[in-house]
mmCIF file of C-alpha atoms in Angstrom:
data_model
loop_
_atom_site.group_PDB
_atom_site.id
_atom_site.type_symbol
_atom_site.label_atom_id
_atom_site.label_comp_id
_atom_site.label_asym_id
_atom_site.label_seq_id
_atom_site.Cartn_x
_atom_site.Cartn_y
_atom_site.Cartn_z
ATOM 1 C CA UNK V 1 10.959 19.478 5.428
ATOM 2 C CA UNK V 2 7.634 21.847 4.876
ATOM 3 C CA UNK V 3 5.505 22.583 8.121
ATOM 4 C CA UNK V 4 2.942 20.502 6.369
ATOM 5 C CA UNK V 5 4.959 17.499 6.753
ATOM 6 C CA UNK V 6 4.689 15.454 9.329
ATOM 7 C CA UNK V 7 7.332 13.499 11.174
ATOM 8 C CA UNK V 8 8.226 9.772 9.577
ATOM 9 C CA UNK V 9 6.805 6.967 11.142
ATOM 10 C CA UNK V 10 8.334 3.882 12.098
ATOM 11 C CA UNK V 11 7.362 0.928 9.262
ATOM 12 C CA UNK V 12 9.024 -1.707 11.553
ATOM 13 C CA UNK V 13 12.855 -1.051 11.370
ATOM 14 C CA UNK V 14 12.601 1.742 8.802
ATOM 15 C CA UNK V 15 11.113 5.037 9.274
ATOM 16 C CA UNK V 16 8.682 5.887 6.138
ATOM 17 C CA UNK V 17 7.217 8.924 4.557
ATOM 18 C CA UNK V 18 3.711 9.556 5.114
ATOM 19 C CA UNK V 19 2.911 9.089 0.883
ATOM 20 C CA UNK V 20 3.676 5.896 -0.528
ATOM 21 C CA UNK V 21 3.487 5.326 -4.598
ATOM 22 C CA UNK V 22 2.121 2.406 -5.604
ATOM 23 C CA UNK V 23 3.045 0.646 -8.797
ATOM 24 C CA UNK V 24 -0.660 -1.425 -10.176
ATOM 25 C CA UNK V 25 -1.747 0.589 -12.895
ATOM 26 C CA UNK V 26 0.136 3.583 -12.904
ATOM 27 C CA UNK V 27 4.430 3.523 -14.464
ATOM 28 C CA UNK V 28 2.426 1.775 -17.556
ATOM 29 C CA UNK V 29 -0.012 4.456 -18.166
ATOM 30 C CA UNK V 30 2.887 7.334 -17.791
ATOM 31 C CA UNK V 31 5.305 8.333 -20.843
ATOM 32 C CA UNK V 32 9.502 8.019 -19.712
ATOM 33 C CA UNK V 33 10.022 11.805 -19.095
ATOM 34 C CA UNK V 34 6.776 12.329 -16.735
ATOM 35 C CA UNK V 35 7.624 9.200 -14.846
ATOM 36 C CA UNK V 36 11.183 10.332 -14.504
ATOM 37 C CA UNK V 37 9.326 13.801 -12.853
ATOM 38 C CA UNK V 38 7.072 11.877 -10.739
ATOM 39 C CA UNK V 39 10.142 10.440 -9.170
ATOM 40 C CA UNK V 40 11.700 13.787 -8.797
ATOM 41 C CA UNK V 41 8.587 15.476 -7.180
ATOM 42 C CA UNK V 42 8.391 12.329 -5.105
ATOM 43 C CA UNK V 43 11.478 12.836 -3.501
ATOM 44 C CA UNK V 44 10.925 16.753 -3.121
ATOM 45 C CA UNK V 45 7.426 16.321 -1.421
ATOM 46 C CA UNK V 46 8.979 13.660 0.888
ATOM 47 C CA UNK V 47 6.905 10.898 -0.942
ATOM 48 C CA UNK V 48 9.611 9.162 -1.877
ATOM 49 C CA UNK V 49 8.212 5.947 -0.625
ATOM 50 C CA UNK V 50 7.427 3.280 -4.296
ATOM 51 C CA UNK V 51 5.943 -0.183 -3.725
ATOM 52 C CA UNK V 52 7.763 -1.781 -6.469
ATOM 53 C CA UNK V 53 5.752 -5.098 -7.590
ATOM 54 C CA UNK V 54 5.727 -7.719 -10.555
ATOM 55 C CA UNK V 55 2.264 -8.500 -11.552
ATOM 56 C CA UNK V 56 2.305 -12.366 -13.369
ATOM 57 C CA UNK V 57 0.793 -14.584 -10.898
ATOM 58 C CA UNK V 58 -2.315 -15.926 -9.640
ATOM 59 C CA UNK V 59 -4.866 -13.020 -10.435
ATOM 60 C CA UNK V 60 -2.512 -10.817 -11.423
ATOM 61 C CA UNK V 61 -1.040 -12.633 -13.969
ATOM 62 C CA UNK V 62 -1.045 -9.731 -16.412
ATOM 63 C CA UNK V 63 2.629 -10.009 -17.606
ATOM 64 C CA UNK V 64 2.900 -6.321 -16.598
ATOM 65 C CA UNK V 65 5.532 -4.209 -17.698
ATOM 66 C CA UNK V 66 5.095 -1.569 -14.629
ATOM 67 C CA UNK V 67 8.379 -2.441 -12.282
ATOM 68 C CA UNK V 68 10.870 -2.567 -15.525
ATOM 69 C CA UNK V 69 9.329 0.959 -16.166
ATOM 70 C CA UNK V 70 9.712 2.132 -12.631
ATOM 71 C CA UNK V 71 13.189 0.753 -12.669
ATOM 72 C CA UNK V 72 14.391 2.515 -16.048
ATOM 73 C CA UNK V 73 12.362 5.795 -14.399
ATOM 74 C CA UNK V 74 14.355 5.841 -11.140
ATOM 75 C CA UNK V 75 17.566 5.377 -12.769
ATOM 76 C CA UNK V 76 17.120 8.520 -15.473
ATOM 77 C CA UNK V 77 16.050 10.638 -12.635
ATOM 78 C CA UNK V 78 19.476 10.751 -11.384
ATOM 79 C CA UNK V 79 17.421 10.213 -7.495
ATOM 80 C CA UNK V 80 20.297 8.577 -4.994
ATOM 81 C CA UNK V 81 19.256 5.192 -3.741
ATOM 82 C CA UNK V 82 19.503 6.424 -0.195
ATOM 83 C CA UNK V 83 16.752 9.381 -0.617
ATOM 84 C CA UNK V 84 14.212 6.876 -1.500
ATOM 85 C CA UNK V 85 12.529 3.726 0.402
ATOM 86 C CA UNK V 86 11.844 0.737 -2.135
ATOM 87 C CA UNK V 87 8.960 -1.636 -0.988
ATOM 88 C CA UNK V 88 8.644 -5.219 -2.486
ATOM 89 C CA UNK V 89 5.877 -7.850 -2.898
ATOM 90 C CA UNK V 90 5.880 -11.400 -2.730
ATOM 91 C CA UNK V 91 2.687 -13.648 -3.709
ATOM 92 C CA UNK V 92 1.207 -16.415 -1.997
ATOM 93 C CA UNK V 93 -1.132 -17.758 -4.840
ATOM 94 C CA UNK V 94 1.679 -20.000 -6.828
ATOM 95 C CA UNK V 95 4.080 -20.640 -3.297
ATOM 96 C CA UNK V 96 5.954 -22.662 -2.261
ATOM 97 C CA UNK V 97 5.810 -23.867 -5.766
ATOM 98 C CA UNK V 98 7.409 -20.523 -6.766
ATOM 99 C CA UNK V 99 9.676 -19.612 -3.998
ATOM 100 C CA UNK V 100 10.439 -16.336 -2.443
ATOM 101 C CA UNK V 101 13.767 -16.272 -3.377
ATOM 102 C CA UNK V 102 12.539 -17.045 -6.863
ATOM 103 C CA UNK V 103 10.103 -14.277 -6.960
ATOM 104 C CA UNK V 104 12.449 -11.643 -5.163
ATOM 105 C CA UNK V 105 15.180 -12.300 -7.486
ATOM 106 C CA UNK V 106 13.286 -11.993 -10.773
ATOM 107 C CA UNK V 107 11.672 -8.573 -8.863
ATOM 108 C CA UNK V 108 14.476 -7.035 -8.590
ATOM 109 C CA UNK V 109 16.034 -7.869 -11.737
ATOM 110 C CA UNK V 110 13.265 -6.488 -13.458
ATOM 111 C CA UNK V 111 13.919 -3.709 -11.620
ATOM 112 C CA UNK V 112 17.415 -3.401 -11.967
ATOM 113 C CA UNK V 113 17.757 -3.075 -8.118
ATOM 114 C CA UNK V 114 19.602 -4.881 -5.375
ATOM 115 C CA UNK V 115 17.491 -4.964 -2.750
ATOM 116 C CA UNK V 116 14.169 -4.054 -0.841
ATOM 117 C CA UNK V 117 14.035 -1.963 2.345
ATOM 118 C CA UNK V 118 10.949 -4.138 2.888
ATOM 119 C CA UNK V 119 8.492 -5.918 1.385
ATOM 120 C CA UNK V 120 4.963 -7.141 1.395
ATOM 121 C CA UNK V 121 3.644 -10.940 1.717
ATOM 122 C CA UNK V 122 0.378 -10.977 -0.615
ATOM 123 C CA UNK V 123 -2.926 -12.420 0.044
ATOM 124 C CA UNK V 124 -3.384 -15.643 -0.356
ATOM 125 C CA UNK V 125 -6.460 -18.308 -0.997
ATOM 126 C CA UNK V 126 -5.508 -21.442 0.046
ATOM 127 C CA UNK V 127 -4.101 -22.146 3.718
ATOM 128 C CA UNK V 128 -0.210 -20.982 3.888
ATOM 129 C CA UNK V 129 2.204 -23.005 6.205
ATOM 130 C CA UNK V 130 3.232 -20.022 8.519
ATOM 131 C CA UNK V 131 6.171 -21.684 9.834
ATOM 132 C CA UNK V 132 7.521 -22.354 6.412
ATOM 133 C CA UNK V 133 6.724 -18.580 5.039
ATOM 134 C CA UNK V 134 8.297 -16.669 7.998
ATOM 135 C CA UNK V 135 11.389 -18.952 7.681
ATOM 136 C CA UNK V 136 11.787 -17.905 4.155
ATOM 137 C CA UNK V 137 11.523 -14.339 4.376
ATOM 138 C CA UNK V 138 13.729 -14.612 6.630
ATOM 139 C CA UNK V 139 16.398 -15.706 4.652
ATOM 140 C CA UNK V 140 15.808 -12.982 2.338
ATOM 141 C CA UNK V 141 16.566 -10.308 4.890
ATOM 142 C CA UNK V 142 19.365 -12.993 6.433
ATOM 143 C CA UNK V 143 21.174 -12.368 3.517
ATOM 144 C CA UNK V 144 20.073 -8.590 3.124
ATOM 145 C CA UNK V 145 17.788 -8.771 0.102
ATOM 146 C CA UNK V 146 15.533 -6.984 2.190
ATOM 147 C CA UNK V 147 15.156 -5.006 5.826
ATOM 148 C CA UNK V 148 11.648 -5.956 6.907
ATOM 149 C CA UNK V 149 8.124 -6.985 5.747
ATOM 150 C CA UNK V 150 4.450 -7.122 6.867
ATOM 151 C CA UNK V 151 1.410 -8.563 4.997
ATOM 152 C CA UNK V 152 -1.277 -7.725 3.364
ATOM 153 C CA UNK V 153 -5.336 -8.521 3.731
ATOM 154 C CA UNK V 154 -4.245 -11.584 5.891
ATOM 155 C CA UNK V 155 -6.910 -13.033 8.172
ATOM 156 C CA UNK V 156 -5.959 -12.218 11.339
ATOM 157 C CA UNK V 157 -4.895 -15.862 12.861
ATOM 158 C CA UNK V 158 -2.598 -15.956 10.132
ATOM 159 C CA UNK V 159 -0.624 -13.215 10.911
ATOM 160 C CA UNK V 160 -1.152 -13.650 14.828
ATOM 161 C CA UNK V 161 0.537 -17.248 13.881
ATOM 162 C CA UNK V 162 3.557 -15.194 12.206
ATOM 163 C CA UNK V 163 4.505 -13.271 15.168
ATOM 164 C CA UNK V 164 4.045 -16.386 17.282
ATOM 165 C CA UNK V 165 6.523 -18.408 15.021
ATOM 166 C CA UNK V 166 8.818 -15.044 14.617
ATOM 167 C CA UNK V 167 8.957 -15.320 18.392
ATOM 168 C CA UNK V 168 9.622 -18.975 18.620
ATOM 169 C CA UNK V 169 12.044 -19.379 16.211
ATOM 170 C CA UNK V 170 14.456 -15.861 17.441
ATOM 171 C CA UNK V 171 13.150 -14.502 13.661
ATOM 172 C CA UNK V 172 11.934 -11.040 12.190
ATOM 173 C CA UNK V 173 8.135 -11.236 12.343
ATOM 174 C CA UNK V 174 5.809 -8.841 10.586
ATOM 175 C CA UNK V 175 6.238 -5.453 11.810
ATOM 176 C CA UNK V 176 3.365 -3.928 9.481
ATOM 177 C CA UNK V 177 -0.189 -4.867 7.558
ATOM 178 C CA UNK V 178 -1.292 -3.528 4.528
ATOM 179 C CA UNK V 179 -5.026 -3.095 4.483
ATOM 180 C CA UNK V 180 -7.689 -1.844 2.578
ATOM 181 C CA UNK V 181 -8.686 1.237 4.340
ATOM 182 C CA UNK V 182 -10.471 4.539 3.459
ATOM 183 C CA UNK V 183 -13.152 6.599 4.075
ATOM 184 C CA UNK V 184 -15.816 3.860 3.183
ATOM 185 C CA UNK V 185 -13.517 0.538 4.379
ATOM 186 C CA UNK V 186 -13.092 0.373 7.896
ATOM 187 C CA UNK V 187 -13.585 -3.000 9.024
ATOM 188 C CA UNK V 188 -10.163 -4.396 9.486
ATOM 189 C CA UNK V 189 -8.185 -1.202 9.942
ATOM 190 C CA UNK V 190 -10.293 -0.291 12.997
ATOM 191 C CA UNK V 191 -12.165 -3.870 14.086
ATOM 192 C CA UNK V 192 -11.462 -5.676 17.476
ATOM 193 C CA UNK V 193 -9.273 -8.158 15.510
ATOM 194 C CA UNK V 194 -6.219 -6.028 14.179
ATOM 195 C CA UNK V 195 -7.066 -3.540 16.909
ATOM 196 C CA UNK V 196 -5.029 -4.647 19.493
ATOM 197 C CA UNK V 197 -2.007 -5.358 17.529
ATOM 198 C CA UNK V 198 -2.127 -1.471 15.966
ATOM 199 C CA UNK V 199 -2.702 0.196 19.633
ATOM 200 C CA UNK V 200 -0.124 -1.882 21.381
ATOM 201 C CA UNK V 201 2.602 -1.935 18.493
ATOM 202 C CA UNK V 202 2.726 -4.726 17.396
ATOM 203 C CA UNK V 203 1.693 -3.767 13.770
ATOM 204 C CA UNK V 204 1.988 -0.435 11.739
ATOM 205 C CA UNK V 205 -0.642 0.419 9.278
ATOM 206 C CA UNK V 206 -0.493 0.392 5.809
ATOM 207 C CA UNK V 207 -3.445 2.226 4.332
ATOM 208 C CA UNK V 208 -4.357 0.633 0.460
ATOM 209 C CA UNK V 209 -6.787 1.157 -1.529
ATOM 210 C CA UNK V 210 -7.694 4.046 0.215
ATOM 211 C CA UNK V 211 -10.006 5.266 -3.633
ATOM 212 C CA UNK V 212 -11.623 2.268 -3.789
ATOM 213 C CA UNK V 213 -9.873 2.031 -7.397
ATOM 214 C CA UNK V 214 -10.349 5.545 -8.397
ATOM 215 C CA UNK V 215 -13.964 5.853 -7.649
ATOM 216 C CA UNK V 216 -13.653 8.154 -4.083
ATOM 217 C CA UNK V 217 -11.404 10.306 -5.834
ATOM 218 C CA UNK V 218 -13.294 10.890 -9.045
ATOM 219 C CA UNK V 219 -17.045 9.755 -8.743
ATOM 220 C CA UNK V 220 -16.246 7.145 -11.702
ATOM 221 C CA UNK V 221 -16.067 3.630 -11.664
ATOM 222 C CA UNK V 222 -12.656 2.793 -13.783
ATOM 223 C CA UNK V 223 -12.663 0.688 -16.776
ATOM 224 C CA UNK V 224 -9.142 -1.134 -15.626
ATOM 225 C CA UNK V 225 -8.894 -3.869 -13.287
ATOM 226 C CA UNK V 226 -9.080 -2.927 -9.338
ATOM 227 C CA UNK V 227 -8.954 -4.081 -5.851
ATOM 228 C CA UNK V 228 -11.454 -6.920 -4.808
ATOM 229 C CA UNK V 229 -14.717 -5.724 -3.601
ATOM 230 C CA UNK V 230 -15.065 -6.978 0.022
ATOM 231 C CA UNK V 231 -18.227 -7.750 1.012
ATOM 232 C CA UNK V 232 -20.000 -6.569 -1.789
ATOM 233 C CA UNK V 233 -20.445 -3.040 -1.191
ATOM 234 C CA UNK V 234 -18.708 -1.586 -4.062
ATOM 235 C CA UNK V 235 -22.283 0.458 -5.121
ATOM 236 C CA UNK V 236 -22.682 1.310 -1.744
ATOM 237 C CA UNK V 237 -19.385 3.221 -2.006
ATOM 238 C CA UNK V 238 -19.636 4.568 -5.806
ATOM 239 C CA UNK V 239 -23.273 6.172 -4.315
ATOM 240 C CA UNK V 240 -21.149 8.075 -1.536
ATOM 241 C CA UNK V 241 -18.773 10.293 -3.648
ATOM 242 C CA UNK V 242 -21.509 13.374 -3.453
ATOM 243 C CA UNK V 243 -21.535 13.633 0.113
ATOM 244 C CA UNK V 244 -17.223 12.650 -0.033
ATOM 245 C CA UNK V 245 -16.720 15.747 -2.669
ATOM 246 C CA UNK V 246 -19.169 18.207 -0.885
ATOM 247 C CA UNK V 247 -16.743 17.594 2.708
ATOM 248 C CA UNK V 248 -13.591 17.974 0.399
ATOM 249 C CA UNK V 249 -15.049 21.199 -1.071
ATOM 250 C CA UNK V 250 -15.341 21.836 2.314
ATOM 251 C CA UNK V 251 -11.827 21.746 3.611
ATOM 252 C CA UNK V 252 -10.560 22.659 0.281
ATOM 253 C CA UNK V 253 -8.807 19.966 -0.548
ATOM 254 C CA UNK V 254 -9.743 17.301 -3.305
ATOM 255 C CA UNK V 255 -11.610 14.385 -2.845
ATOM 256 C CA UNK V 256 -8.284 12.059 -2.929
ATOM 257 C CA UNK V 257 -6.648 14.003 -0.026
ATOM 258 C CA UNK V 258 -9.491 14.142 1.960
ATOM 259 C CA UNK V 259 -9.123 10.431 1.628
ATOM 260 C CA UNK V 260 -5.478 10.182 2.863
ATOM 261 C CA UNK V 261 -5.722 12.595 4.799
ATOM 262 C CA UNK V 262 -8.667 10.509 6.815
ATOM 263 C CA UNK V 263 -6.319 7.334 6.578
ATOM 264 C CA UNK V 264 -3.351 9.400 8.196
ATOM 265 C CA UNK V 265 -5.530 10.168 11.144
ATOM 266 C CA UNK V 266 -5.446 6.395 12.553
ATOM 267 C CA UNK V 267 -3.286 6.675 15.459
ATOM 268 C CA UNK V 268 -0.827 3.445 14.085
ATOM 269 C CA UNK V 269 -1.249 4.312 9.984
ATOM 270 C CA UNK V 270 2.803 4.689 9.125
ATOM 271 C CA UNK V 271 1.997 5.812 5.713
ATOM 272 C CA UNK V 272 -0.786 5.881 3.042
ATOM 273 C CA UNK V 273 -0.457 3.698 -0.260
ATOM 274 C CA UNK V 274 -2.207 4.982 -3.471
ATOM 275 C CA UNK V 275 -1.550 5.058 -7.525
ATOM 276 C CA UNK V 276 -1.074 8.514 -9.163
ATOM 277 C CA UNK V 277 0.000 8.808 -13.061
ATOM 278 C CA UNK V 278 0.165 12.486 -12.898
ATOM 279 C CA UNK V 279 2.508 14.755 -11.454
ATOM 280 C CA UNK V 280 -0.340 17.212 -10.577
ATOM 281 C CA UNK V 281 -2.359 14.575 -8.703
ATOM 282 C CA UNK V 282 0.712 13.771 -6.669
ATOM 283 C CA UNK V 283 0.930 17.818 -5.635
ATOM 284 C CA UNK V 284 -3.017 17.505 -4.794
ATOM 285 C CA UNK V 285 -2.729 14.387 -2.606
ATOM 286 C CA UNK V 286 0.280 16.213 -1.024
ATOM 287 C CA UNK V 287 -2.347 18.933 0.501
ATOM 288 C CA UNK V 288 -3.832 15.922 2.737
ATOM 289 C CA UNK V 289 -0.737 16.225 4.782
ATOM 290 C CA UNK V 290 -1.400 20.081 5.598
ATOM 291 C CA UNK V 291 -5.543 19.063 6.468
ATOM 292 C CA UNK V 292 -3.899 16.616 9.274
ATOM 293 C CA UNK V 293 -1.881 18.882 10.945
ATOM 294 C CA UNK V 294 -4.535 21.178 10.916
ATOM 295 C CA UNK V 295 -8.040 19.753 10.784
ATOM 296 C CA UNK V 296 -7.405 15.986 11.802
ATOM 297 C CA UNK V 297 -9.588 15.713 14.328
ATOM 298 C CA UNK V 298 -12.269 17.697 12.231
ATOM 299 C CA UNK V 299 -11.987 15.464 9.132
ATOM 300 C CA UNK V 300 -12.439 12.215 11.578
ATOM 301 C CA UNK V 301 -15.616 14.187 12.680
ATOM 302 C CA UNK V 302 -16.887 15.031 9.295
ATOM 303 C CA UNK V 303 -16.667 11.557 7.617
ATOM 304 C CA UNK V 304 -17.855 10.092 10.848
ATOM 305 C CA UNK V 305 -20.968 8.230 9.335
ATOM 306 C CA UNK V 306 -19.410 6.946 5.923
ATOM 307 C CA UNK V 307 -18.339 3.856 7.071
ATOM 308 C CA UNK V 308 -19.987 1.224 4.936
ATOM 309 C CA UNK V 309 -18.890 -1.610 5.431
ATOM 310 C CA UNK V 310 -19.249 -2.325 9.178
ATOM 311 C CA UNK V 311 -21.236 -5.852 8.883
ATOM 312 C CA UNK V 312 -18.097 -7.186 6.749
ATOM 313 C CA UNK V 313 -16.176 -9.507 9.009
ATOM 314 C CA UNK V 314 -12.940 -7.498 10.362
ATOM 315 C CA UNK V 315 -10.596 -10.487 10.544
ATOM 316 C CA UNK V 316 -9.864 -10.829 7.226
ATOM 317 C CA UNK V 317 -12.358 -13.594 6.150
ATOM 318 C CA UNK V 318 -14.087 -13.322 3.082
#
């Protein structure tokens, strides 16, 4: 491990690298052999951390080919299962109709895997029976399909309700949420409602979304599909990149690690979740990990006034 690395954090019963790979967007817009050295780096850089997800339901039902890519990818680098951390997703918007089982089993066929280290429950639009979702996952890691899971852009009385029913019932409760979080997003990640559950715990953080689809990293605003826009204050955000490249120039860094590297400075964020198609960006992002360890506390400064989105509610609600 590089002096620029930081120690793992804990991701409920796993410990996690710092840089997480995410999978919307990015195996299908890479050729075999650089996927296969994306992997590779991964691993090297201690980013060996892939969120692994099958996108054909509810909005995302885009037939993607991006997890059977991954799969093929992982298995031509030659990378041992055991120097990597696989992360799942299950969705909300066709369940209990389509059951977890259902959906983890056709995942990690895809895949060509046999099992998660942990996964992630998806948003969700219509009301979810709590009781009924924890008792499923938990048959999934029961019968060791998976370690662990958390959730992601839940409102908060939802996932308050999971621990309470985790509790009640003897069962693994979330141990981790997966918000939207960056620079510009701060609502949830730092509100009074998920507060408490990060400082006392309860809850590691998941940083996603952290580029606001690309457009904090590069000033553009991408032609392919991206993250929901919260509130409304996409333009708000796309008008910041000037003042977000001139603090990166700054440190020295690009404007995508400045970004993690602000994410990784929440006291409870486990690890930070973003897309990268390109070896190189991979090595950039890397440098965010350095600018912690040596500027954290400077970076929180600089970005102090960013924040854009601090009239959108923080507990979840849209």
């Amino acid at each position: 491990m590089s002096a620029s690395t930081p120690p793992r954090r804990a991701l409920g019963p796993i410990a996690v690298p710092p840089l997480a790979l995410g999978s919307w967007n990015t195996w299908d817009r890479m050729d075999p052999d650089a996927a296969v050295r994306m992997i590779r780096r991964a691993v090297e850089l201690d980013a060996g951390f892939f969120d692994v997800a099958y996108y054909n339901t509810g909005p995302h039902a885009e037939n993607s080919r991006t997890d059977i890519l991954f799969g093929e990818a992982l298995r031509a680098s030659g990378v041992e299962r055991s120097e990597i951390v696989l992360c799942g997703k299950l969705w909300l918007w066709d369940w209990p109709n389509q059951s977890f089982r259902g959906q983890l089993t056709e995942s990690l066929e895809r895949a060509g895997l046999d099992r998660f280290d942990t996964l992630v429950v998806g948003d969700y639009l219509a009301e979810p029976d709590i009781a009924h979702l924890v008792a499923e996952v938990n048959e999934l890691i029961a019968d060791g399909l998976v370690g662990g899971w958390g959730i992601n852009n839940w409102r908060i009385g939802h996932t308050r309700a999971a621990l309470d029913a985790s509790v009640a019932g003897g069962l693994v409760g979330p141990s981790f949420a997966q918000l939207k979080y960056g620079i510009a997003r701060r609502a949830m990640a730092e509100g009074a409602s998920y507060g408490p559950l990060f400082a006392d715990g309860t809850l590691a953080l998941q940083a996603s979304d952290v580029f606001e689809g690309g457009i904090l990293a590069t000033g553009l605003a991408p032609q392919r599909k991206i993250g929901a826009d919260v509130g409304g204050v996409r333009e708000r955000i796309l008008a910041l990149y000037p003042e977000v490249a001139r603090i990166a120039d700054g440190f020295g860094v690009t404007p995508a690690a400045l970004g993690i590297a602000f994410c990784l400075t929440h006291p409870a964020a486990a690890n930070v979740l973003f897309g990268a198609s390109r070896v190189e960006q991979l090595e950039q992002n890397h440098a965010a990990l350095a600018l912690v360890a040596e500027h954290g506390a400077e970076v929180r400064e600089a970005l102090a006034g960013l924040q854009v989105d601090a009239a959108v509610n923080d507990d979840g609600s849209w």
